[in-house]
PDB file of N, CA and C in Angstrom:
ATOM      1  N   UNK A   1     124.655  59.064 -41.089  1.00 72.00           N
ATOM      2  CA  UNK A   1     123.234  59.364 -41.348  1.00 72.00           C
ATOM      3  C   UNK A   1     122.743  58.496 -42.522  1.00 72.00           C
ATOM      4  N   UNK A   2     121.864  57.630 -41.835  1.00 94.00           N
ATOM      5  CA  UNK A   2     120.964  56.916 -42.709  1.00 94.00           C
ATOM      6  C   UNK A   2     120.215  57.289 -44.288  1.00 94.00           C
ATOM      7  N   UNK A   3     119.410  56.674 -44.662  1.00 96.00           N
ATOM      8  CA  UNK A   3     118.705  57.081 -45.766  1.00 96.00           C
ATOM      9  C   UNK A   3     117.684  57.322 -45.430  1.00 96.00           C
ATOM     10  N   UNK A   4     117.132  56.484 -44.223  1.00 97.00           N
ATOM     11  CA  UNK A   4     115.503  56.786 -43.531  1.00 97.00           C
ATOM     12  C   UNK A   4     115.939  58.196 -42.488  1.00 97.00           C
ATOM     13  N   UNK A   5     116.607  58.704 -41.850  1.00 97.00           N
ATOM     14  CA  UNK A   5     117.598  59.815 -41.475  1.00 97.00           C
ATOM     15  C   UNK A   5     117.393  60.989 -42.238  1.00 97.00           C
ATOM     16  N   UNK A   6     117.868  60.731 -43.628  1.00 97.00           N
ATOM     17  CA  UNK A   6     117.977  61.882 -44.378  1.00 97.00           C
ATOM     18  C   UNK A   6     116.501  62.106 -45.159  1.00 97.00           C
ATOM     19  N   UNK A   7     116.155  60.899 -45.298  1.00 97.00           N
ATOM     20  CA  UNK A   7     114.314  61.392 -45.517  1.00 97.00           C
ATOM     21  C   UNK A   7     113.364  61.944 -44.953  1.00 97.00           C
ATOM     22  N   UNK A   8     113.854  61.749 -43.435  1.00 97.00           N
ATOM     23  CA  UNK A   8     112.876  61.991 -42.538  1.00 97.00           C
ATOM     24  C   UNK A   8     113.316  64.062 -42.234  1.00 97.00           C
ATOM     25  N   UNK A   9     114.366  64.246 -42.251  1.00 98.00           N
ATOM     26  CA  UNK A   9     114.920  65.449 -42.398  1.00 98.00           C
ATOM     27  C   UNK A   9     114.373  66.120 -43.274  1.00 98.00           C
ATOM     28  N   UNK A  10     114.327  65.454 -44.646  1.00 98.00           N
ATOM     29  CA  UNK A  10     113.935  66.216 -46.145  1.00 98.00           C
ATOM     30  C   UNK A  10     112.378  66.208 -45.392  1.00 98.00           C
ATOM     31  N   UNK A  11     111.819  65.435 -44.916  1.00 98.00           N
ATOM     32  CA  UNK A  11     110.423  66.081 -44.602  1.00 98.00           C
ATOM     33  C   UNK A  11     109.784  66.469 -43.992  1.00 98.00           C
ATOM     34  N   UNK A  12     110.926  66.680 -42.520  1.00 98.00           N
ATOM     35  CA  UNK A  12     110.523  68.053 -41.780  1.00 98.00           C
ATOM     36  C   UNK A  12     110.953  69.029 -42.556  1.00 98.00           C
ATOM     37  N   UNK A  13     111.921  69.341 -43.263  1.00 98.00           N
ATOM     38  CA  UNK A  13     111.695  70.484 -43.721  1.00 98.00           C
ATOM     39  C   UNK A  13     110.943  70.960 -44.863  1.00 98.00           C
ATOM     40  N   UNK A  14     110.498  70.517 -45.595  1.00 98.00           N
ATOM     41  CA  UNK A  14     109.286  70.542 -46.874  1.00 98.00           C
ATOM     42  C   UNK A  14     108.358  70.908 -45.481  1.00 98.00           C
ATOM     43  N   UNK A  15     107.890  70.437 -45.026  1.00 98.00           N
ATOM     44  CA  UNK A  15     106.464  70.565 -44.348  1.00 98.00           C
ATOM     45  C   UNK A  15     106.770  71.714 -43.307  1.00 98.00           C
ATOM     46  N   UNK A  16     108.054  72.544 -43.210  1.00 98.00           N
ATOM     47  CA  UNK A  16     108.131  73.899 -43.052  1.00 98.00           C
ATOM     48  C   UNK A  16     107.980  74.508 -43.699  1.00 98.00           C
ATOM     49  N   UNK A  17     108.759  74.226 -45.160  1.00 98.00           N
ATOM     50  CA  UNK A  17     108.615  74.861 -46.397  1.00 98.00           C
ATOM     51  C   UNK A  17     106.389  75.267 -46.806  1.00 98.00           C
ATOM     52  N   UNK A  18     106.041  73.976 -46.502  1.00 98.00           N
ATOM     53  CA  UNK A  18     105.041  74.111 -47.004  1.00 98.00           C
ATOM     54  C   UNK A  18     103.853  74.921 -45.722  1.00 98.00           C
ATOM     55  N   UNK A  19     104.340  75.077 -44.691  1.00 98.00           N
ATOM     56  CA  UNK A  19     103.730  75.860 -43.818  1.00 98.00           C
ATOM     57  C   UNK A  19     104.089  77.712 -43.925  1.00 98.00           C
ATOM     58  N   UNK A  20     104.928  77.717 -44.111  1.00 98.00           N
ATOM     59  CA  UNK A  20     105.406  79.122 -45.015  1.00 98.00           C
ATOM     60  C   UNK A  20     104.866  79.247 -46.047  1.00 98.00           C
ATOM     61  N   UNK A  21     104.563  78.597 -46.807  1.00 97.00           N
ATOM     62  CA  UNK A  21     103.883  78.771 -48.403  1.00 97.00           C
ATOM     63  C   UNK A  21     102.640  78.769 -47.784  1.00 97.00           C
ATOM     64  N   UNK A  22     102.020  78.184 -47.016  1.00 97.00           N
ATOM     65  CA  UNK A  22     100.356  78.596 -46.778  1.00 97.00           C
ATOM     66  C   UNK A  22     100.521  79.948 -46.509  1.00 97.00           C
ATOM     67  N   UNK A  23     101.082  80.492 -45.167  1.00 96.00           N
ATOM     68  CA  UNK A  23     100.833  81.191 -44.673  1.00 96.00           C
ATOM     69  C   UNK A  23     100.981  82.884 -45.925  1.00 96.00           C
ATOM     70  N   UNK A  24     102.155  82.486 -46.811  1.00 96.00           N
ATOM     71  CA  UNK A  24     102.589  83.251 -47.910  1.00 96.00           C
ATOM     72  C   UNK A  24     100.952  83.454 -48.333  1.00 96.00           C
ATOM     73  N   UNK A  25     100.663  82.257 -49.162  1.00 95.00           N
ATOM     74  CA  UNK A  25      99.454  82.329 -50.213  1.00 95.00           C
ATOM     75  C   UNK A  25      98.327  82.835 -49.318  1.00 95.00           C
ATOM     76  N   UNK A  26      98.004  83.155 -48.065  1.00 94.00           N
ATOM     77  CA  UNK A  26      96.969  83.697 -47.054  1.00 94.00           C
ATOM     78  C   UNK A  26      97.023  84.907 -46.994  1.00 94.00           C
ATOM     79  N   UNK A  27      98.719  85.077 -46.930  1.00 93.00           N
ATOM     80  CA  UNK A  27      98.746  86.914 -47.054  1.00 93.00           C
ATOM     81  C   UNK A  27      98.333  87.367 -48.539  1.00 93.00           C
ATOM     82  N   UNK A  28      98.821  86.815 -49.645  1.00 94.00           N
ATOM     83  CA  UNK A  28      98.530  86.925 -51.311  1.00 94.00           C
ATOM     84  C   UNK A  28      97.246  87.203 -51.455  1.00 94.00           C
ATOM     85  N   UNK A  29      96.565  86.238 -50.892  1.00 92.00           N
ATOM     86  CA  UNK A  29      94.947  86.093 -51.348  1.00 92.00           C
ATOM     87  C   UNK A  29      94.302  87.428 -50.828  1.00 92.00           C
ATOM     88  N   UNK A  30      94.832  87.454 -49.530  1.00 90.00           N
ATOM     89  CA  UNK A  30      93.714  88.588 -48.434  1.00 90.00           C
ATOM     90  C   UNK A  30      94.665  89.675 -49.364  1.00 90.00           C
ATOM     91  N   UNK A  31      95.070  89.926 -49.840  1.00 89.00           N
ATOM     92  CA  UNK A  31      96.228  91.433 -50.460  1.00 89.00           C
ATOM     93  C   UNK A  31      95.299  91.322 -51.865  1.00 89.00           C
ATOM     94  N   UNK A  32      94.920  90.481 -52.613  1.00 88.00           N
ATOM     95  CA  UNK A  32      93.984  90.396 -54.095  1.00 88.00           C
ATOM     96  C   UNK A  32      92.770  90.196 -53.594  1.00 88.00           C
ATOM     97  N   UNK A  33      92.435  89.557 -52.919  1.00 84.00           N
ATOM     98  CA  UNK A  33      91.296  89.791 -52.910  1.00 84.00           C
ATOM     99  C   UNK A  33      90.357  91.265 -52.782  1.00 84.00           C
ATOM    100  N   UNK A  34      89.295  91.330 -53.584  1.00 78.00           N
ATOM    101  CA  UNK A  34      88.935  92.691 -53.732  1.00 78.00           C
ATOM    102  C   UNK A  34      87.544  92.715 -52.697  1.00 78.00           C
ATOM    103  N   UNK A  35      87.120  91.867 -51.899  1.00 71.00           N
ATOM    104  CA  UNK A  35      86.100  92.246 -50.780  1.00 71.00           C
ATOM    105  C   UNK A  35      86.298  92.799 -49.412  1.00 71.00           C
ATOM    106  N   UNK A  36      87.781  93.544 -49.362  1.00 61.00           N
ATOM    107  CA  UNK A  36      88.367  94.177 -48.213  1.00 61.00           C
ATOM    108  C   UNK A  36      87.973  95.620 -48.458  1.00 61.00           C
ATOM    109  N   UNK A  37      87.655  95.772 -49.965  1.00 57.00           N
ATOM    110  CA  UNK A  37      88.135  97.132 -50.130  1.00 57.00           C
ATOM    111  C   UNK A  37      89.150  97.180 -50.918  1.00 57.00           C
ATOM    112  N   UNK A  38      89.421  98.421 -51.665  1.00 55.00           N
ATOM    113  CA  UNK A  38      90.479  98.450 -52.306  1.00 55.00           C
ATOM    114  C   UNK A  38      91.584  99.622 -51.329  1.00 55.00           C
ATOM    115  N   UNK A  39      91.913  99.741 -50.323  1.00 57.00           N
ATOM    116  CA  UNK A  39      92.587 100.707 -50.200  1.00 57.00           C
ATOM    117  C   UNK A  39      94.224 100.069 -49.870  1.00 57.00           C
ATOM    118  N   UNK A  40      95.004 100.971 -50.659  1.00 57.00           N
ATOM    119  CA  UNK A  40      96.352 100.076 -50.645  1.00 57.00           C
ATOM    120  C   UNK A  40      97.402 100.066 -49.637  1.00 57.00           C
ATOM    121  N   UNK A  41      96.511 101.028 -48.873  1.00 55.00           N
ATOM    122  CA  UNK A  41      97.425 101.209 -47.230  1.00 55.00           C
ATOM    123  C   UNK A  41      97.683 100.291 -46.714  1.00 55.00           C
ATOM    124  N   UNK A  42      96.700  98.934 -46.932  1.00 54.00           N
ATOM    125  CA  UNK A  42      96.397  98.033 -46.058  1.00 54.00           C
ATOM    126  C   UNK A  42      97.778  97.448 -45.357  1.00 54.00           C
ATOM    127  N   UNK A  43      98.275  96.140 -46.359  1.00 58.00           N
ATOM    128  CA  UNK A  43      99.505  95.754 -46.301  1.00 58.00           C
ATOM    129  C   UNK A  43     100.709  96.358 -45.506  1.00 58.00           C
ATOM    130  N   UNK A  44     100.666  97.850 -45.389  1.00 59.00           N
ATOM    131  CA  UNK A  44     101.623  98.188 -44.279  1.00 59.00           C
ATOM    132  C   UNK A  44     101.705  98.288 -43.099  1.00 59.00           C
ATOM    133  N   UNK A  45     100.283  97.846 -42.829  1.00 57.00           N
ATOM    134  CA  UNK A  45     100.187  97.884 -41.372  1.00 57.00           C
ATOM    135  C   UNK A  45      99.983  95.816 -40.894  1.00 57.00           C
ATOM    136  N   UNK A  46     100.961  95.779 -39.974  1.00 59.00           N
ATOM    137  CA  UNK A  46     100.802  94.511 -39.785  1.00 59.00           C
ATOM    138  C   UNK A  46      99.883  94.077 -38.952  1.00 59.00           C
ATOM    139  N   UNK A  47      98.641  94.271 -38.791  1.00 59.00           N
ATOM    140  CA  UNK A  47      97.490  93.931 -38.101  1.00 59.00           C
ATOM    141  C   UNK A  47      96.732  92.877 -38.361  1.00 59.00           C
ATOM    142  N   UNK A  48      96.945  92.358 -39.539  1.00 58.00           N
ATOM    143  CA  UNK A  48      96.020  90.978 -40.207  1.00 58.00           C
ATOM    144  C   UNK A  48      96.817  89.703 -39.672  1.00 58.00           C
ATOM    145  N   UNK A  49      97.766  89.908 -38.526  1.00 55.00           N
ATOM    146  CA  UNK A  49      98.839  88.824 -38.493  1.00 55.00           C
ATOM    147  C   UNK A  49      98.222  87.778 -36.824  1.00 55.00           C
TER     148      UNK A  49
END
């Protein structure tokens, strides 16, 4: 395994990494954000998905 091989690897996986981190910071935001409402039930129900 190459060097262009092992780069190209390192950046499919970052750009998984970084598709998980959106999706993370989407759930974060909609969970703080305070124009839903404040009720804290929310989060346990997986319906926002």
């Amino acid at each position: 395994m190459d060097q262009r091989q092992a780069a190209l690897a390192c950046l499919q996986l970052a750009r998984r990494l970084l598709s998980q981190l959106e999706l993370l910071v989407f759930v974060l935001e909609e969970d703080l954000s305070p124009r839903h409402g404040h009720q804290k039930s929310r989060h346990a129900s997986p319906r926002h998905q």
